[in-house]
PDB file of C-alpha atoms and ligand atoms in Angstrom:
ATOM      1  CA  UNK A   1     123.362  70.945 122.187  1.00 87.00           C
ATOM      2  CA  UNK A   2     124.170  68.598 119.606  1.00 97.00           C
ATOM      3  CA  UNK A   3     126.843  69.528 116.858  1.00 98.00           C
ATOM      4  CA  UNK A   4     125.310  67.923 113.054  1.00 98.00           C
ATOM      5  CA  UNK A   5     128.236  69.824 111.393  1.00 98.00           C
ATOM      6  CA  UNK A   6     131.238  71.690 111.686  1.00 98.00           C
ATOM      7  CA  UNK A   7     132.298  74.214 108.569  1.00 96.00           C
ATOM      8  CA  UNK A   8     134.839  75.855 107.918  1.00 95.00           C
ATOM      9  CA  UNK A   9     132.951  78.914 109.075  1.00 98.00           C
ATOM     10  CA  UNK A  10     130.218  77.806 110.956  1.00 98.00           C
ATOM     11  CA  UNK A  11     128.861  75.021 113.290  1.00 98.00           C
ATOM     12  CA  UNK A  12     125.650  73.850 113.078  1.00 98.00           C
ATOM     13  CA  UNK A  13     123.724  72.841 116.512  1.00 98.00           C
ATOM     14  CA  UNK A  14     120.786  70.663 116.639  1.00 98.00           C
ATOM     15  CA  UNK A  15     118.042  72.355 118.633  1.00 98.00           C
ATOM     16  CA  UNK A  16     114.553  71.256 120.644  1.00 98.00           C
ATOM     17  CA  UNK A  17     112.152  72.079 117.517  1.00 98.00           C
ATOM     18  CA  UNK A  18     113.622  69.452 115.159  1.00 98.00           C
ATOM     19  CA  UNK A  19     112.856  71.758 112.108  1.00 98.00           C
ATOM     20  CA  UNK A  20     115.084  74.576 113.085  1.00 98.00           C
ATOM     21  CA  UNK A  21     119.033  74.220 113.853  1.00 98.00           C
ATOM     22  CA  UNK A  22     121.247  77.012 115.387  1.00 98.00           C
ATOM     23  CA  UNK A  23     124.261  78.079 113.212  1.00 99.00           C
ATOM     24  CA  UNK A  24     127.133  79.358 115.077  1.00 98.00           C
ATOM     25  CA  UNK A  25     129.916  81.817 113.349  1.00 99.00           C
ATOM     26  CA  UNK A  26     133.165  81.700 113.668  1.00 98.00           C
ATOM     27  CA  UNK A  27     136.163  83.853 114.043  1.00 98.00           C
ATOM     28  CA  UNK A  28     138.462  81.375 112.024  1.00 98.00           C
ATOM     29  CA  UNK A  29     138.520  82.353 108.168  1.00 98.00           C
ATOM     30  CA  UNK A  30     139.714  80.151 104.948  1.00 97.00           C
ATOM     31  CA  UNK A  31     140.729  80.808 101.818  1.00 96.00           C
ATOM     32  CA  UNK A  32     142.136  78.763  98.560  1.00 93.00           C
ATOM     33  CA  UNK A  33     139.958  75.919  99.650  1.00 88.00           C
ATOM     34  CA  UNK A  34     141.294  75.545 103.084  1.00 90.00           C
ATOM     35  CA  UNK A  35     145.077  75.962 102.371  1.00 94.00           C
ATOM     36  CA  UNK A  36     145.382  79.169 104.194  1.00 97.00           C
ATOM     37  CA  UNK A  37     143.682  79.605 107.752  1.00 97.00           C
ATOM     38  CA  UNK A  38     144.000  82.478 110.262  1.00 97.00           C
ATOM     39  CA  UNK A  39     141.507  83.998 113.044  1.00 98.00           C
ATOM     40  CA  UNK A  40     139.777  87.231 112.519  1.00 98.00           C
ATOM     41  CA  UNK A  41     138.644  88.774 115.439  1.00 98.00           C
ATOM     42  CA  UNK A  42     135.386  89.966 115.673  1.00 98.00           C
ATOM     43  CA  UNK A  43     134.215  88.215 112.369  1.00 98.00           C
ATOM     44  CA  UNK A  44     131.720  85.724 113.682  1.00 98.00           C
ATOM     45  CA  UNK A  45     129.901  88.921 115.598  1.00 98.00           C
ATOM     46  CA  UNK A  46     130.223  90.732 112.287  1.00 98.00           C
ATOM     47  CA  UNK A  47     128.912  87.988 110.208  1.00 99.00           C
ATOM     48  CA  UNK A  48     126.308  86.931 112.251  1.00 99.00           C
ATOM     49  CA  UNK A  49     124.884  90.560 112.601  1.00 98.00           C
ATOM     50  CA  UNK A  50     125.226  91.207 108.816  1.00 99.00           C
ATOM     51  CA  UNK A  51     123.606  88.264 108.094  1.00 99.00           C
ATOM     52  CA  UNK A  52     120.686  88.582 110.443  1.00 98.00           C
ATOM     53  CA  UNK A  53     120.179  92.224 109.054  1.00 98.00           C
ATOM     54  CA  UNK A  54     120.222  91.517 105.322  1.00 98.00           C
ATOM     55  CA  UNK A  55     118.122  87.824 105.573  1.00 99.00           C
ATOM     56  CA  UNK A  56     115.335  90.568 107.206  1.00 98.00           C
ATOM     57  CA  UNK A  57     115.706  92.810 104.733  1.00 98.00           C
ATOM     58  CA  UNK A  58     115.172  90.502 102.084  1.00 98.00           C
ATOM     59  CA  UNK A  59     111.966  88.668 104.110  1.00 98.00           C
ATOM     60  CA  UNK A  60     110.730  92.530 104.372  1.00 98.00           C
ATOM     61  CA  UNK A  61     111.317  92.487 100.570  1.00 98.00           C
ATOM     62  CA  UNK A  62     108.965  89.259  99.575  1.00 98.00           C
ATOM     63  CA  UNK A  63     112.175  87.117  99.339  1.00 98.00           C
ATOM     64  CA  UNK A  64     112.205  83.871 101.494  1.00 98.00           C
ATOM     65  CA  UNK A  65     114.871  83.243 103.577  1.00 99.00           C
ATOM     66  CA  UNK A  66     115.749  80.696 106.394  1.00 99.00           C
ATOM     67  CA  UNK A  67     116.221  83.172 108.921  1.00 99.00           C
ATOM     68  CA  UNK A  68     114.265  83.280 111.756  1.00 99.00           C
ATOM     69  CA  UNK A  69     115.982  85.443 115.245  1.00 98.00           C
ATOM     70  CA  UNK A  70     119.623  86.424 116.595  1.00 98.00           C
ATOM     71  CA  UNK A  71     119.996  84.696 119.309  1.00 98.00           C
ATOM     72  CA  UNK A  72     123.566  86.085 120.564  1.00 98.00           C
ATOM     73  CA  UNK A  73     126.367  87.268 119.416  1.00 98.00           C
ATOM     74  CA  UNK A  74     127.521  84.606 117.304  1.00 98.00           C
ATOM     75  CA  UNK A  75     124.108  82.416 116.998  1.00 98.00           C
ATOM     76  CA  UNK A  76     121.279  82.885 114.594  1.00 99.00           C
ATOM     77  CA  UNK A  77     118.703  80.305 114.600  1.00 99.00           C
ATOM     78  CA  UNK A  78     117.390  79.787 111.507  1.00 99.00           C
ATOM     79  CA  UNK A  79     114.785  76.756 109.714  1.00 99.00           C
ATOM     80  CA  UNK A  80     116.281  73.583 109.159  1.00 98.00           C
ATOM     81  CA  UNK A  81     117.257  73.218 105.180  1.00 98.00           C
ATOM     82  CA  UNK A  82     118.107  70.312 102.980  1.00 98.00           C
ATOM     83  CA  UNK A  83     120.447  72.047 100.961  1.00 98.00           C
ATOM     84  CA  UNK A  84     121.076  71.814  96.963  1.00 98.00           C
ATOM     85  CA  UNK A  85     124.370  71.368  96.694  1.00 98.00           C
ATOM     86  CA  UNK A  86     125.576  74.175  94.471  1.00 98.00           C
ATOM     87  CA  UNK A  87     126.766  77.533  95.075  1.00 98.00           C
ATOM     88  CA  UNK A  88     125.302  80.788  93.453  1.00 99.00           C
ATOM     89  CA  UNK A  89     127.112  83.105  92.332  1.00 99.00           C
ATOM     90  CA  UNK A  90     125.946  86.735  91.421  1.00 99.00           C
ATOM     91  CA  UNK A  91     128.725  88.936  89.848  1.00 99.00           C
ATOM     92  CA  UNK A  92     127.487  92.935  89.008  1.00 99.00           C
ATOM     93  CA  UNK A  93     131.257  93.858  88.699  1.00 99.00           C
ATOM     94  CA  UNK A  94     134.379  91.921  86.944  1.00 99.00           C
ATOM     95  CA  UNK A  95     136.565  90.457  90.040  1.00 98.00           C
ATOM     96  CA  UNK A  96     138.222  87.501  91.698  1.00 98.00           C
ATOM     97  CA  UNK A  97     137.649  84.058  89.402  1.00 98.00           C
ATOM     98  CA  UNK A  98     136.035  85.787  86.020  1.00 98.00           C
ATOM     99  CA  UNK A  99     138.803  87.795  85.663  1.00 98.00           C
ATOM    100  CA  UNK A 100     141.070  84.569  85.975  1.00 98.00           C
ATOM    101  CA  UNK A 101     138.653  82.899  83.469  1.00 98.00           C
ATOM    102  CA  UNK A 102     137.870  85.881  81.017  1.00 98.00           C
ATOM    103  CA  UNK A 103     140.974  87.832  81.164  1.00 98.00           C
ATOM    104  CA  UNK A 104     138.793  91.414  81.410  1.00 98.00           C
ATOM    105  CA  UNK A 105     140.365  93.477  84.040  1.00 98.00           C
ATOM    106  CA  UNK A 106     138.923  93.605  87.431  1.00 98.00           C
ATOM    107  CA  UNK A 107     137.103  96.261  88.411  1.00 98.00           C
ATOM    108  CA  UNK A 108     135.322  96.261  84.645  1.00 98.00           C
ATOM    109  CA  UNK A 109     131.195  96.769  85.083  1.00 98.00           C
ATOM    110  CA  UNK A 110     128.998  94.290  84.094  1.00 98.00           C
ATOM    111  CA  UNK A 111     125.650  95.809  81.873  1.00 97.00           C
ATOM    112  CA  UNK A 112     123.738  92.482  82.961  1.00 98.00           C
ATOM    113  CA  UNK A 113     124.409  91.006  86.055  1.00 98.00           C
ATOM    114  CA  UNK A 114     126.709  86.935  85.493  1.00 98.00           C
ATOM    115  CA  UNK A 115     125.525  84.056  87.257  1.00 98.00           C
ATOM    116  CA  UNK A 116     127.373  80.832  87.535  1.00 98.00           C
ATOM    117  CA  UNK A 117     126.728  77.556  89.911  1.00 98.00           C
ATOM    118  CA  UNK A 118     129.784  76.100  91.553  1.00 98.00           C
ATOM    119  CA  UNK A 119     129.480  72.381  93.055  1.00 98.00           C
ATOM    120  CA  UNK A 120     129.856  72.747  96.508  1.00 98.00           C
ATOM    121  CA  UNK A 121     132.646  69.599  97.152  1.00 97.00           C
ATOM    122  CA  UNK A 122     135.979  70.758  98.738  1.00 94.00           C
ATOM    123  CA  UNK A 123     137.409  67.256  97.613  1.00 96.00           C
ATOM    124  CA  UNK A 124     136.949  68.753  94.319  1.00 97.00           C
ATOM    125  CA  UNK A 125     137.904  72.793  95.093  1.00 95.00           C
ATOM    126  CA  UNK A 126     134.390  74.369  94.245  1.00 97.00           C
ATOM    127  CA  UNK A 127     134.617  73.658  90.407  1.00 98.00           C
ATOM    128  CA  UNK A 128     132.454  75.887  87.984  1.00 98.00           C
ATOM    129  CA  UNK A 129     129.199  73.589  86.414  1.00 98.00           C
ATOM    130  CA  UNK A 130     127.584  74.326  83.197  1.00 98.00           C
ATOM    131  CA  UNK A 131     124.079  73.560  82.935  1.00 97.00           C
ATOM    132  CA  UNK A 132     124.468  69.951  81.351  1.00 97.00           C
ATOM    133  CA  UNK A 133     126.791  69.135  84.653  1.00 98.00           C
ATOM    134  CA  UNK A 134     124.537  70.410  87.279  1.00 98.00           C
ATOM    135  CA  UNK A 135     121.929  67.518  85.152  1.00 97.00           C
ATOM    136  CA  UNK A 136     124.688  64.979  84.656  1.00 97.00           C
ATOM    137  CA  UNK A 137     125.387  65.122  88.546  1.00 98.00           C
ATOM    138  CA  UNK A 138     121.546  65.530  89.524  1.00 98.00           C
ATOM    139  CA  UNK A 139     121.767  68.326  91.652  1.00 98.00           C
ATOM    140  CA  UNK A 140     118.928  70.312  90.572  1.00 98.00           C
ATOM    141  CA  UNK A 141     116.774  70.017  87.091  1.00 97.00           C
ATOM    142  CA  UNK A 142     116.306  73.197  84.727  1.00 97.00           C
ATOM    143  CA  UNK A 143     113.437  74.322  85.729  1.00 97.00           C
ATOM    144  CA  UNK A 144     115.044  74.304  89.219  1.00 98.00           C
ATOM    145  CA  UNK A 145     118.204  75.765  87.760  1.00 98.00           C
ATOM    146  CA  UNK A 146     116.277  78.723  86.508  1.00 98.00           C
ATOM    147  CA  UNK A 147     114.320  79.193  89.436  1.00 98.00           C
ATOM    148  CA  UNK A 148     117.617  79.837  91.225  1.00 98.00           C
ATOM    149  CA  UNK A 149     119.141  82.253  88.831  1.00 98.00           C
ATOM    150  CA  UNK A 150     115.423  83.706  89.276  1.00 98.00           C
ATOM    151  CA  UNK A 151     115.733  84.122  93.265  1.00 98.00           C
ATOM    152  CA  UNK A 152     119.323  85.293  92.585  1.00 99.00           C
ATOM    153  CA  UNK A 153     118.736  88.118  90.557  1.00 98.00           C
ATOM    154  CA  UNK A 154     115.792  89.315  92.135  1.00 98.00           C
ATOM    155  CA  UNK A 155     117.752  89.071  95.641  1.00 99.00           C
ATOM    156  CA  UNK A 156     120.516  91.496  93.585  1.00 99.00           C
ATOM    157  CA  UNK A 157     117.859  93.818  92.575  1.00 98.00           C
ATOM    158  CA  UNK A 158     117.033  93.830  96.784  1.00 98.00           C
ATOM    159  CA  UNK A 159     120.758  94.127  98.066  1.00 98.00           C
ATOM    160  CA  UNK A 160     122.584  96.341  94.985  1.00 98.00           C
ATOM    161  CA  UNK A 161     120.680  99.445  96.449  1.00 98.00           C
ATOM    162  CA  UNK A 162     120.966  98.723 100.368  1.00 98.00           C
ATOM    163  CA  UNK A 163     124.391  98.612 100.149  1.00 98.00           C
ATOM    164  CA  UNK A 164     125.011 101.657  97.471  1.00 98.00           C
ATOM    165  CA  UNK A 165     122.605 103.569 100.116  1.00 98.00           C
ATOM    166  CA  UNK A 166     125.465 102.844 102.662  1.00 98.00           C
ATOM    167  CA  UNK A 167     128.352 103.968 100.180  1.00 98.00           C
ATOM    168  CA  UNK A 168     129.576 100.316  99.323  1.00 98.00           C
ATOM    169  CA  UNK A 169     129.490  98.696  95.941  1.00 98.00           C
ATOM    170  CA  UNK A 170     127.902  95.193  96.130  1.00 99.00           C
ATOM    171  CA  UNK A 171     130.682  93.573  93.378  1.00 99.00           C
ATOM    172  CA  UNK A 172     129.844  89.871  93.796  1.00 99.00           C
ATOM    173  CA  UNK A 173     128.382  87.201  95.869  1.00 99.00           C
ATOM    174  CA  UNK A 174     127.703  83.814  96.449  1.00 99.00           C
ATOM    175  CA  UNK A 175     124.072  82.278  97.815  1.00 99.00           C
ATOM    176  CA  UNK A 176     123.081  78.893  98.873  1.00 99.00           C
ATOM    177  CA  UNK A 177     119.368  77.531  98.641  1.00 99.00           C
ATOM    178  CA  UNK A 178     117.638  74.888 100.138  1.00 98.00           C
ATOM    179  CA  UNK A 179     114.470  73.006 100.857  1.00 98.00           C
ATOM    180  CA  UNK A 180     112.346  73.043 104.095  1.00 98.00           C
ATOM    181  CA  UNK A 181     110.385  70.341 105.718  1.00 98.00           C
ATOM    182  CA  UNK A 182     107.658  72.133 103.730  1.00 98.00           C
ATOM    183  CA  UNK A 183     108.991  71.742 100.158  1.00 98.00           C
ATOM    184  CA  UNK A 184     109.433  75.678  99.762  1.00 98.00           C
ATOM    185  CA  UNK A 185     112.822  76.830  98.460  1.00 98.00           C
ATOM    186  CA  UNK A 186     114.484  79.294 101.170  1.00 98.00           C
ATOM    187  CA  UNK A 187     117.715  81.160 101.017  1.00 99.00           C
ATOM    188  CA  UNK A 188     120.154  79.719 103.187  1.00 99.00           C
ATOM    189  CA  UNK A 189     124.095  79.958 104.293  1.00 98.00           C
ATOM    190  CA  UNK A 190     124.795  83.388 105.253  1.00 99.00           C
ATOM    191  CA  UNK A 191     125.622  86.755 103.265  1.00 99.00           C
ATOM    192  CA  UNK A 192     128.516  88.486 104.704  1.00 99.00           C
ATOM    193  CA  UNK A 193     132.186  90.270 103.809  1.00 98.00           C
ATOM    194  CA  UNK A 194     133.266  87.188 103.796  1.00 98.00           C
ATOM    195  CA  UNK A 195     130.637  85.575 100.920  1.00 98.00           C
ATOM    196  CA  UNK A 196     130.378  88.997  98.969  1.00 98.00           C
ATOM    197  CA  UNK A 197     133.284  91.570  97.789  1.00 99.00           C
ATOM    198  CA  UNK A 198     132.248  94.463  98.883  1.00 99.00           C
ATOM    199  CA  UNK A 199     133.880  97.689  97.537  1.00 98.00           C
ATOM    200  CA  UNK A 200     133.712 101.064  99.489  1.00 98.00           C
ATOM    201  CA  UNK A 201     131.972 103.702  96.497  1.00 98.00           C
ATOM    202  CA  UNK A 202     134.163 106.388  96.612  1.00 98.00           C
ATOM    203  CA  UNK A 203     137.630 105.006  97.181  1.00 98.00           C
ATOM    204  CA  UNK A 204     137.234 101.388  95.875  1.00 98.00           C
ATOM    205  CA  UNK A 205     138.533 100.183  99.295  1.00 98.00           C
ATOM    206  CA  UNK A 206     138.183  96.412  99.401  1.00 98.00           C
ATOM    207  CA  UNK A 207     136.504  95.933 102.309  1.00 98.00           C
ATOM    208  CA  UNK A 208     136.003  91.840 102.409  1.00 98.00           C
ATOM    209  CA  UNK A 209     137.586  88.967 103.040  1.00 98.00           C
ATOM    210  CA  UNK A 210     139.587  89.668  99.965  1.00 98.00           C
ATOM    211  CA  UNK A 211     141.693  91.758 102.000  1.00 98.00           C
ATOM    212  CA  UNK A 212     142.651  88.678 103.879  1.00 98.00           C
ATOM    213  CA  UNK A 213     142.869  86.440 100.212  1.00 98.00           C
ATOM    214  CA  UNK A 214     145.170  89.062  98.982  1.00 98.00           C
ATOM    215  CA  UNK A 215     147.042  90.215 102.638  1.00 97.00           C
ATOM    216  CA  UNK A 216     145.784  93.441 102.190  1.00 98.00           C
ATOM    217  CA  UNK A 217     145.696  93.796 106.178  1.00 98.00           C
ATOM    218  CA  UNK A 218     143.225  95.653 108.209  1.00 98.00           C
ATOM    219  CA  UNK A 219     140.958  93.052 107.840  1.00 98.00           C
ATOM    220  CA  UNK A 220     138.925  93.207 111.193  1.00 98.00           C
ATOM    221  CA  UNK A 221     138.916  97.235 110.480  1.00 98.00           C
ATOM    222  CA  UNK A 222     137.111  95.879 107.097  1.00 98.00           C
ATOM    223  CA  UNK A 223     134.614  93.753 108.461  1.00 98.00           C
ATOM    224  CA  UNK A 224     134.045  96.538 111.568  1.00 98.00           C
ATOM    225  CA  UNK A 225     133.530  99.140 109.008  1.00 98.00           C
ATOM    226  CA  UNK A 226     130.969  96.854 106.671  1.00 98.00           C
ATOM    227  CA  UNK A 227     129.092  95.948 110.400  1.00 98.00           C
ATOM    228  CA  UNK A 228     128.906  99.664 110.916  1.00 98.00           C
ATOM    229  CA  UNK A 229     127.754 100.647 107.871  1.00 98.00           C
ATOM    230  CA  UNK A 230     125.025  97.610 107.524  1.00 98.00           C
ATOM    231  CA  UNK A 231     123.604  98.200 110.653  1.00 97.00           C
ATOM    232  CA  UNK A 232     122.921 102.144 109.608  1.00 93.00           C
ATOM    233  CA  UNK A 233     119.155 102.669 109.675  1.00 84.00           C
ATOM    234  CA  UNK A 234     119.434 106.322 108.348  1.00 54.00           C
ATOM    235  CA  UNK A 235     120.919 106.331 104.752  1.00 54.00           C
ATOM    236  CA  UNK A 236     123.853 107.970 103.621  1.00 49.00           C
TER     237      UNK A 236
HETATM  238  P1  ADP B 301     131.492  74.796 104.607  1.00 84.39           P
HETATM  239  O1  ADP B 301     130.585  73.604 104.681  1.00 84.39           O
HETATM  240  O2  ADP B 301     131.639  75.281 103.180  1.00 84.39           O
HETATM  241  O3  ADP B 301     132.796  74.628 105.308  1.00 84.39           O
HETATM  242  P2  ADP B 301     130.280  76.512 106.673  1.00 84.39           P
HETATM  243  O4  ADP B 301     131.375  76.479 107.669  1.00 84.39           O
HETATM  244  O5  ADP B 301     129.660  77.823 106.380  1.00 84.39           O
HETATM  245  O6  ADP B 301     130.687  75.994 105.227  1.00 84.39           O
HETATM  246  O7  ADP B 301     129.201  75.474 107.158  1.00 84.39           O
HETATM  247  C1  ADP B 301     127.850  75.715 107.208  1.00 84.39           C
HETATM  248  C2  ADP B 301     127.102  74.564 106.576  1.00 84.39           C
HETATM  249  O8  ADP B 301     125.725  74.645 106.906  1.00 84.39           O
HETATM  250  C3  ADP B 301     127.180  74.591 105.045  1.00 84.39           C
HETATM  251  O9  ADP B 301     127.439  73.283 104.580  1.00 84.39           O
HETATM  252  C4  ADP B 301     125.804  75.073 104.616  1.00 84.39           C
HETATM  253  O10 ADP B 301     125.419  74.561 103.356  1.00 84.39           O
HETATM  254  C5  ADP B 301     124.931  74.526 105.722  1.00 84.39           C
HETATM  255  N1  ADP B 301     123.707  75.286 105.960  1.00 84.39           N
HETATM  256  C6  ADP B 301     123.497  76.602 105.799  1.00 84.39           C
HETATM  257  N2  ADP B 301     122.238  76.950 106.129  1.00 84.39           N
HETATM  258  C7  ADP B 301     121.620  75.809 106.534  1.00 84.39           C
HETATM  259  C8  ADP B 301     120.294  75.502 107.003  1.00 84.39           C
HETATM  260  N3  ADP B 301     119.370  76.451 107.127  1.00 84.39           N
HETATM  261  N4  ADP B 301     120.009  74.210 107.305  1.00 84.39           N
HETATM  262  C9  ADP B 301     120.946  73.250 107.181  1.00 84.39           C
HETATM  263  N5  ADP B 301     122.214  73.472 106.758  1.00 84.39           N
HETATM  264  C10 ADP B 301     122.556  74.741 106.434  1.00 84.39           C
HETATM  265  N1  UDP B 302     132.539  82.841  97.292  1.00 84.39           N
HETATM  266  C1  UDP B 302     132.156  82.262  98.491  1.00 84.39           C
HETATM  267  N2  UDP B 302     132.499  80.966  98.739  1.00 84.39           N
HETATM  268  C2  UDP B 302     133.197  80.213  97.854  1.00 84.39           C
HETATM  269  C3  UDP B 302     133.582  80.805  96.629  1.00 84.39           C
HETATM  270  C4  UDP B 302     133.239  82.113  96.375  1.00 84.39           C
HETATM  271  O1  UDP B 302     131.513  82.915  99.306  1.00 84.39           O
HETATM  272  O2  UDP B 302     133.458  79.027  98.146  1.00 84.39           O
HETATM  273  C5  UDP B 302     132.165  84.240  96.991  1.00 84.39           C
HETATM  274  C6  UDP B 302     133.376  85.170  97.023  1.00 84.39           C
HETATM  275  O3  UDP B 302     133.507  85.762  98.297  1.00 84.39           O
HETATM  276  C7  UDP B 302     132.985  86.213  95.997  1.00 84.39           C
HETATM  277  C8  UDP B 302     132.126  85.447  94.988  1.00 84.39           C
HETATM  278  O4  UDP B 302     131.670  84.284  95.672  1.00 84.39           O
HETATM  279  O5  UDP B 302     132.192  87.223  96.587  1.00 84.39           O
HETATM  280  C9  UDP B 302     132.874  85.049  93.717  1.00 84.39           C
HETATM  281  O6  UDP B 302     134.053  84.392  94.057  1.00 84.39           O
HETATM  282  P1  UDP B 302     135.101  83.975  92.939  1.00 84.39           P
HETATM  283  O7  UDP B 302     134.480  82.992  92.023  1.00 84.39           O
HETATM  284  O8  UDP B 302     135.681  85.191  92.314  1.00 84.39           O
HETATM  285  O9  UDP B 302     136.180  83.141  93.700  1.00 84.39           O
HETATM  286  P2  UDP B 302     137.378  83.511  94.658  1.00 84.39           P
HETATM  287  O10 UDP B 302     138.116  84.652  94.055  1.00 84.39           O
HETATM  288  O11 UDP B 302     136.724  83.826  95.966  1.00 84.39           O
HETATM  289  O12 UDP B 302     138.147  82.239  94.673  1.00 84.39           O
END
């Protein structure tokens, strides 16, 4: 199979239907924009399944996604995208970057869920975009710009309660959109511990990749526990 790309957390494999590609996961893990690397064991398995599990869950829900089957372990195969290059971030709880940028102490609940688009360019570390930038760059126009923060909230109203159902605390995440050979908008990337912070209900546990961020340790436990508690059918 031909490799198109290689992330930081996934590959991306050509396949024989030219509209689909296979996306590989994989154990190694990132953070502060590639300064600090270490393998996780188990994550591409977890990440893979979690993904694959919520991406259904949202289709199930009316919410279009480019998932499409597992294929092992570490593989989904998924449609092809031609992805906008922005990052969307969803934040229900005050953590990570808005308390750096607001000063309100993590942890603080947010009455109306905070969006924000981050230009996806590592050259550049991720920066935060206000509307006039994501224009000035030509990433996406308004209308498109609201049609984002449109899927985006109504894909929080869809994972908020499948996770509280399962005793975790969906805090914030980040979502990445593209376009198919059909010109329909699809959710793309993946949704996992290591794109959302994920907070166990009663305790406040972190139990994300911030606990590799921060060196919290018992990471894989973390990302075993979210697997385990995502793949529940019954609710808690
Ligand atoms: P990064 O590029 O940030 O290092 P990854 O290691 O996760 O991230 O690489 C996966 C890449 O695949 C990302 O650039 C992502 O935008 C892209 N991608 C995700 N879903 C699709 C898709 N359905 N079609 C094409 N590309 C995709
Ligand atoms: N996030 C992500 N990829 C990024 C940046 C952020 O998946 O490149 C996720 C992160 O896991 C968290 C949310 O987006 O769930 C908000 O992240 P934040 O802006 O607080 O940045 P961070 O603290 O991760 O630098």
């Amino acid at each position: 199979m031909r490799l198109l790309y290689e992330g930081k957390a996934k590959r991306v494999y050509e396949t024989d239907n030219p509209d689909q590609v296979q996306v590989e996961f994989k154990d190694s893990a990132t953070a502060f924009n590639g300064q600090k690397r270490a393998d996780i064991d188990g994550k591409g398995a977890v990440n893979a399944a979690v993904s694959a599990r919520l991406f259904a869950w949202l289709e199930e829900h009316g919410l279009e996604t480019h998932f499409l089957e597992q294929i092992d372990e570490q593989n989904l195969l998924v449609e092809k995208l031609t992805m906008i290059g922005l990052e969307v971030v969803v934040r229900n709880w005050v953590a990570g970057s808005l308390n750096q940028r607001t000063g309100l102490d993590e942890g603080t609940p947010l009455d109306v869920p905070v969006l924000e688009c981050y230009y996806k360019n590592d050259a550049l570390g991720d920066p935060l975009l206000n509307d006039d930038h994501i224009r000035l760059l030509g990433l996406a126009s308004p209308d498109l710009v609201a049609r984002l923060r449109q899927e985006a909230l109504r894909i929080n109203q869809v994972l908020t309660p499948f996770f509280l159902d399962r005793g975790i605390v969906l805090v914030d995440f980040k979502l990445e959109f593209g376009w198919n050979r059909d010109g329909a908008l699809k959710l793309g990337d993946e949704i996992s511990p290591d794109t959302c912070r994920l907070w166990d209900k009663t305790s406040g546990e972190r139990l994300d990749k911030d606990r590799f961020r921060r060196d919290l340790g018992g990471v894989e436990d973390a990302y075993q526990e979210i697997y385990r508690r995502v793949m529940m059918t019954a609710h808690a």
